[in-house]
mmCIF file with all atom_site columns, C-alpha atoms and ligand atoms in Angstrom:
data_model
loop_
_atom_site.group_PDB
_atom_site.id
_atom_site.type_symbol
_atom_site.label_atom_id
_atom_site.label_alt_id
_atom_site.label_comp_id
_atom_site.label_asym_id
_atom_site.label_entity_id
_atom_site.label_seq_id
_atom_site.pdbx_PDB_ins_code
_atom_site.Cartn_x
_atom_site.Cartn_y
_atom_site.Cartn_z
_atom_site.occupancy
_atom_site.B_iso_or_equiv
_atom_site.pdbx_formal_charge
_atom_site.auth_seq_id
_atom_site.auth_comp_id
_atom_site.auth_asym_id
_atom_site.auth_atom_id
_atom_site.pdbx_PDB_model_num
ATOM   1  C  CA  . MET A 1 1  ? 63.151 183.478 87.044  1.00 50.00 ? 15  MET A CA  1
ATOM   2  C  CA  . GLU A 1 2  ? 66.526 184.021 88.628  1.00 58.00 ? 16  GLU A CA  1
ATOM   3  C  CA  . LEU A 1 3  ? 67.016 187.621 89.803  1.00 62.00 ? 17  LEU A CA  1
ATOM   4  C  CA  . PHE A 1 4  ? 70.797 187.624 89.899  1.00 71.00 ? 18  PHE A CA  1
ATOM   5  C  CA  . ALA A 1 5  ? 71.746 185.454 86.933  1.00 82.00 ? 19  ALA A CA  1
ATOM   6  C  CA  . ILE A 1 6  ? 75.258 186.112 85.691  1.00 88.00 ? 20  ILE A CA  1
ATOM   7  C  CA  . CYS A 1 7  ? 75.451 187.219 82.071  1.00 90.00 ? 21  CYS A CA  1
ATOM   8  C  CA  . CYS A 1 8  ? 78.475 187.717 79.843  1.00 94.00 ? 22  CYS A CA  1
ATOM   9  C  CA  . PRO A 1 9  ? 79.602 191.373 80.062  1.00 92.00 ? 23  PRO A CA  1
ATOM   10 C  CA  . GLU A 1 10 ? 80.721 191.252 76.413  1.00 94.00 ? 24  GLU A CA  1
ATOM   11 C  CA  . CYS A 1 11 ? 77.750 189.698 74.587  1.00 95.00 ? 25  CYS A CA  1
ATOM   12 C  CA  . GLY A 1 12 ? 75.027 189.290 77.235  1.00 92.00 ? 26  GLY A CA  1
ATOM   13 C  CA  . ALA A 1 13 ? 74.782 185.498 76.902  1.00 93.00 ? 27  ALA A CA  1
ATOM   14 C  CA  . SER A 1 14 ? 73.586 183.719 80.032  1.00 91.00 ? 28  SER A CA  1
ATOM   15 C  CA  . ASP A 1 15 ? 74.786 180.207 79.123  1.00 93.00 ? 29  ASP A CA  1
ATOM   16 C  CA  . LEU A 1 16 ? 78.188 180.347 80.835  1.00 94.00 ? 30  LEU A CA  1
ATOM   17 C  CA  . ASP A 1 17 ? 80.726 177.761 81.898  1.00 95.00 ? 31  ASP A CA  1
ATOM   18 C  CA  . PRO A 1 18 ? 82.475 177.992 85.289  1.00 95.00 ? 32  PRO A CA  1
ATOM   19 C  CA  . HIS A 1 19 ? 86.203 178.114 84.491  1.00 96.00 ? 33  HIS A CA  1
ATOM   20 C  CA  . THR A 1 20 ? 88.388 178.545 87.576  1.00 95.00 ? 34  THR A CA  1
ATOM   21 C  CA  . THR A 1 21 ? 88.328 180.149 91.005  1.00 94.00 ? 35  THR A CA  1
ATOM   22 C  CA  . TYR A 1 22 ? 90.667 182.600 92.685  1.00 89.00 ? 36  TYR A CA  1
ATOM   23 C  CA  . ILE A 1 23 ? 91.156 183.927 96.185  1.00 87.00 ? 37  ILE A CA  1
ATOM   24 C  CA  . VAL A 1 24 ? 90.865 187.676 96.784  1.00 80.00 ? 38  VAL A CA  1
ATOM   25 C  CA  . LEU A 1 25 ? 93.028 189.513 99.309  1.00 75.00 ? 39  LEU A CA  1
ATOM   26 C  CA  . ALA A 1 26 ? 90.370 189.181 102.028 1.00 70.00 ? 40  ALA A CA  1
ATOM   27 C  CA  . GLY A 1 27 ? 90.476 185.377 101.638 1.00 78.00 ? 41  GLY A CA  1
ATOM   28 C  CA  . GLU A 1 28 ? 87.153 184.894 99.880  1.00 79.00 ? 42  GLU A CA  1
ATOM   29 C  CA  . GLN A 1 29 ? 86.818 182.736 96.809  1.00 86.00 ? 43  GLN A CA  1
ATOM   30 C  CA  . ARG A 1 30 ? 85.592 184.196 93.509  1.00 87.00 ? 44  ARG A CA  1
ATOM   31 C  CA  . ARG A 1 31 ? 84.798 182.388 90.285  1.00 93.00 ? 45  ARG A CA  1
ATOM   32 C  CA  . ILE A 1 32 ? 85.989 183.019 86.720  1.00 95.00 ? 46  ILE A CA  1
ATOM   33 C  CA  . TYR A 1 33 ? 83.424 182.238 84.025  1.00 96.00 ? 47  TYR A CA  1
ATOM   34 C  CA  . HIS A 1 34 ? 83.936 181.452 80.354  1.00 97.00 ? 48  HIS A CA  1
ATOM   35 C  CA  . CYS A 1 35 ? 81.423 182.503 77.724  1.00 97.00 ? 49  CYS A CA  1
ATOM   36 C  CA  . PRO A 1 36 ? 81.282 179.861 74.977  1.00 97.00 ? 50  PRO A CA  1
ATOM   37 C  CA  . THR A 1 37 ? 79.389 182.291 72.717  1.00 96.00 ? 51  THR A CA  1
ATOM   38 C  CA  . CYS A 1 38 ? 82.088 184.987 72.426  1.00 97.00 ? 52  CYS A CA  1
ATOM   39 C  CA  . GLY A 1 39 ? 85.031 183.340 74.223  1.00 96.00 ? 53  GLY A CA  1
ATOM   40 C  CA  . ALA A 1 40 ? 85.326 185.970 76.987  1.00 96.00 ? 54  ALA A CA  1
ATOM   41 C  CA  . TYR A 1 41 ? 86.678 185.126 80.436  1.00 96.00 ? 55  TYR A CA  1
ATOM   42 C  CA  . PHE A 1 42 ? 85.517 187.285 83.341  1.00 95.00 ? 56  PHE A CA  1
ATOM   43 C  CA  . SER A 1 43 ? 85.133 187.391 87.102  1.00 92.00 ? 57  SER A CA  1
ATOM   44 C  CA  . GLU A 1 44 ? 81.726 186.967 88.683  1.00 88.00 ? 58  GLU A CA  1
ATOM   45 C  CA  . THR A 1 45 ? 82.024 190.534 90.054  1.00 86.00 ? 59  THR A CA  1
ATOM   46 C  CA  . LYS A 1 46 ? 82.943 192.242 86.758  1.00 88.00 ? 60  LYS A CA  1
ATOM   47 C  CA  . ASN A 1 47 ? 80.804 195.360 86.111  1.00 84.00 ? 61  ASN A CA  1
ATOM   48 C  CA  . THR A 1 48 ? 79.330 195.181 89.618  1.00 83.00 ? 62  THR A CA  1
ATOM   49 C  CA  . PRO A 1 49 ? 79.944 197.473 92.598  1.00 81.00 ? 63  PRO A CA  1
ATOM   50 C  CA  . LEU A 1 50 ? 81.907 194.577 94.124  1.00 79.00 ? 64  LEU A CA  1
ATOM   51 C  CA  . ALA A 1 51 ? 84.578 194.560 91.401  1.00 82.00 ? 65  ALA A CA  1
ATOM   52 C  CA  . GLY A 1 52 ? 87.964 195.551 92.828  1.00 79.00 ? 66  GLY A CA  1
ATOM   53 C  CA  . LEU A 1 53 ? 86.816 195.532 96.448  1.00 77.00 ? 67  LEU A CA  1
ATOM   54 C  CA  . ARG A 1 54 ? 89.396 194.329 98.921  1.00 73.00 ? 68  ARG A CA  1
ATOM   55 C  CA  . THR A 1 55 ? 87.014 194.252 101.878 1.00 76.00 ? 69  THR A CA  1
ATOM   56 C  CA  . ARG A 1 56 ? 85.291 191.047 102.905 1.00 76.00 ? 70  ARG A CA  1
ATOM   57 C  CA  . LEU A 1 57 ? 81.652 190.853 101.791 1.00 77.00 ? 71  LEU A CA  1
ATOM   58 C  CA  . SER A 1 58 ? 80.706 189.778 105.314 1.00 80.00 ? 72  SER A CA  1
ATOM   59 C  CA  . ARG A 1 59 ? 82.184 193.028 106.666 1.00 81.00 ? 73  ARG A CA  1
ATOM   60 C  CA  . ILE A 1 60 ? 80.253 195.086 104.111 1.00 82.00 ? 74  ILE A CA  1
ATOM   61 C  CA  . THR A 1 61 ? 77.085 193.255 105.132 1.00 85.00 ? 75  THR A CA  1
ATOM   62 C  CA  . THR A 1 62 ? 77.773 194.083 108.789 1.00 86.00 ? 76  THR A CA  1
ATOM   63 C  CA  . VAL A 1 63 ? 78.185 197.805 107.997 1.00 85.00 ? 77  VAL A CA  1
ATOM   64 C  CA  . LEU A 1 64 ? 75.057 197.858 105.815 1.00 88.00 ? 78  LEU A CA  1
ATOM   65 C  CA  . ASP A 1 65 ? 73.062 196.111 108.562 1.00 90.00 ? 79  ASP A CA  1
ATOM   66 C  CA  . ALA A 1 66 ? 74.259 198.734 111.057 1.00 88.00 ? 80  ALA A CA  1
ATOM   67 C  CA  . LEU A 1 67 ? 73.230 201.535 108.666 1.00 89.00 ? 81  LEU A CA  1
ATOM   68 C  CA  . ASN A 1 68 ? 69.827 199.915 108.122 1.00 91.00 ? 82  ASN A CA  1
ATOM   69 C  CA  . ASP A 1 69 ? 69.365 199.710 111.884 1.00 90.00 ? 83  ASP A CA  1
ATOM   70 C  CA  . GLY A 1 70 ? 69.696 203.500 112.057 1.00 91.00 ? 84  GLY A CA  1
ATOM   71 C  CA  . MET A 1 71 ? 73.364 203.836 112.987 1.00 87.00 ? 85  MET A CA  1
ATOM   72 C  CA  . GLY A 1 72 ? 75.168 206.774 111.371 1.00 88.00 ? 86  GLY A CA  1
ATOM   73 C  CA  . VAL A 1 73 ? 78.000 206.300 108.870 1.00 84.00 ? 87  VAL A CA  1
ATOM   74 C  CA  . ASN A 1 74 ? 80.704 207.352 111.325 1.00 85.00 ? 88  ASN A CA  1
ATOM   75 C  CA  . ALA A 1 75 ? 79.340 205.137 114.093 1.00 85.00 ? 89  ALA A CA  1
ATOM   76 C  CA  . ALA A 1 76 ? 78.947 202.146 111.754 1.00 82.00 ? 90  ALA A CA  1
ATOM   77 C  CA  . CYS A 1 77 ? 82.511 202.522 110.484 1.00 78.00 ? 91  CYS A CA  1
ATOM   78 C  CA  . ARG A 1 78 ? 83.902 202.945 114.026 1.00 81.00 ? 92  ARG A CA  1
ATOM   79 C  CA  . THR A 1 79 ? 81.985 199.905 115.239 1.00 78.00 ? 93  THR A CA  1
ATOM   80 C  CA  . CYS A 1 80 ? 83.222 197.779 112.328 1.00 73.00 ? 94  CYS A CA  1
ATOM   81 C  CA  . HIS A 1 81 ? 86.786 199.171 112.548 1.00 72.00 ? 95  HIS A CA  1
ATOM   82 C  CA  . GLY A 1 82 ? 86.784 200.610 109.029 1.00 61.00 ? 96  GLY A CA  1
ATOM   83 C  CA  . GLY A 1 83 ? 87.250 204.083 107.667 1.00 58.00 ? 97  GLY A CA  1
ATOM   84 C  CA  . GLN A 1 84 ? 84.592 205.855 105.618 1.00 56.00 ? 98  GLN A CA  1
ATOM   85 C  CA  . ASN A 1 85 ? 86.736 205.547 102.540 1.00 60.00 ? 99  ASN A CA  1
ATOM   86 C  CA  . SER A 1 86 ? 87.793 201.925 103.042 1.00 55.00 ? 100 SER A CA  1
ATOM   87 C  CA  . ARG A 1 87 ? 87.779 199.776 99.943  1.00 51.00 ? 101 ARG A CA  1
HETATM 88 ZN ZN1 . LIG B 2 .  ? 79.975 186.389 75.704  1.00 66.30 ? 221 LIG B ZN1 1
#
């Protein structure tokens, strides 16, 4: 069983075809999937908390690791050079 399988946000089908890739502002590559069941095209981050983020995932991981290690929000953001409201 795959915990994070990508499903179509329109019909819920899990049999998807990779379509294209694109580069987000932070330089990371994201994939566009095509659902052969309903014909929808969507990004791998659609309907996730990561949709629309402009911050690198590696930077988010660094901040979350700092928070998990007991660092406060202000200290974690200062250490990682980001504001509390950074997207
Ligand atoms: Zn679909």
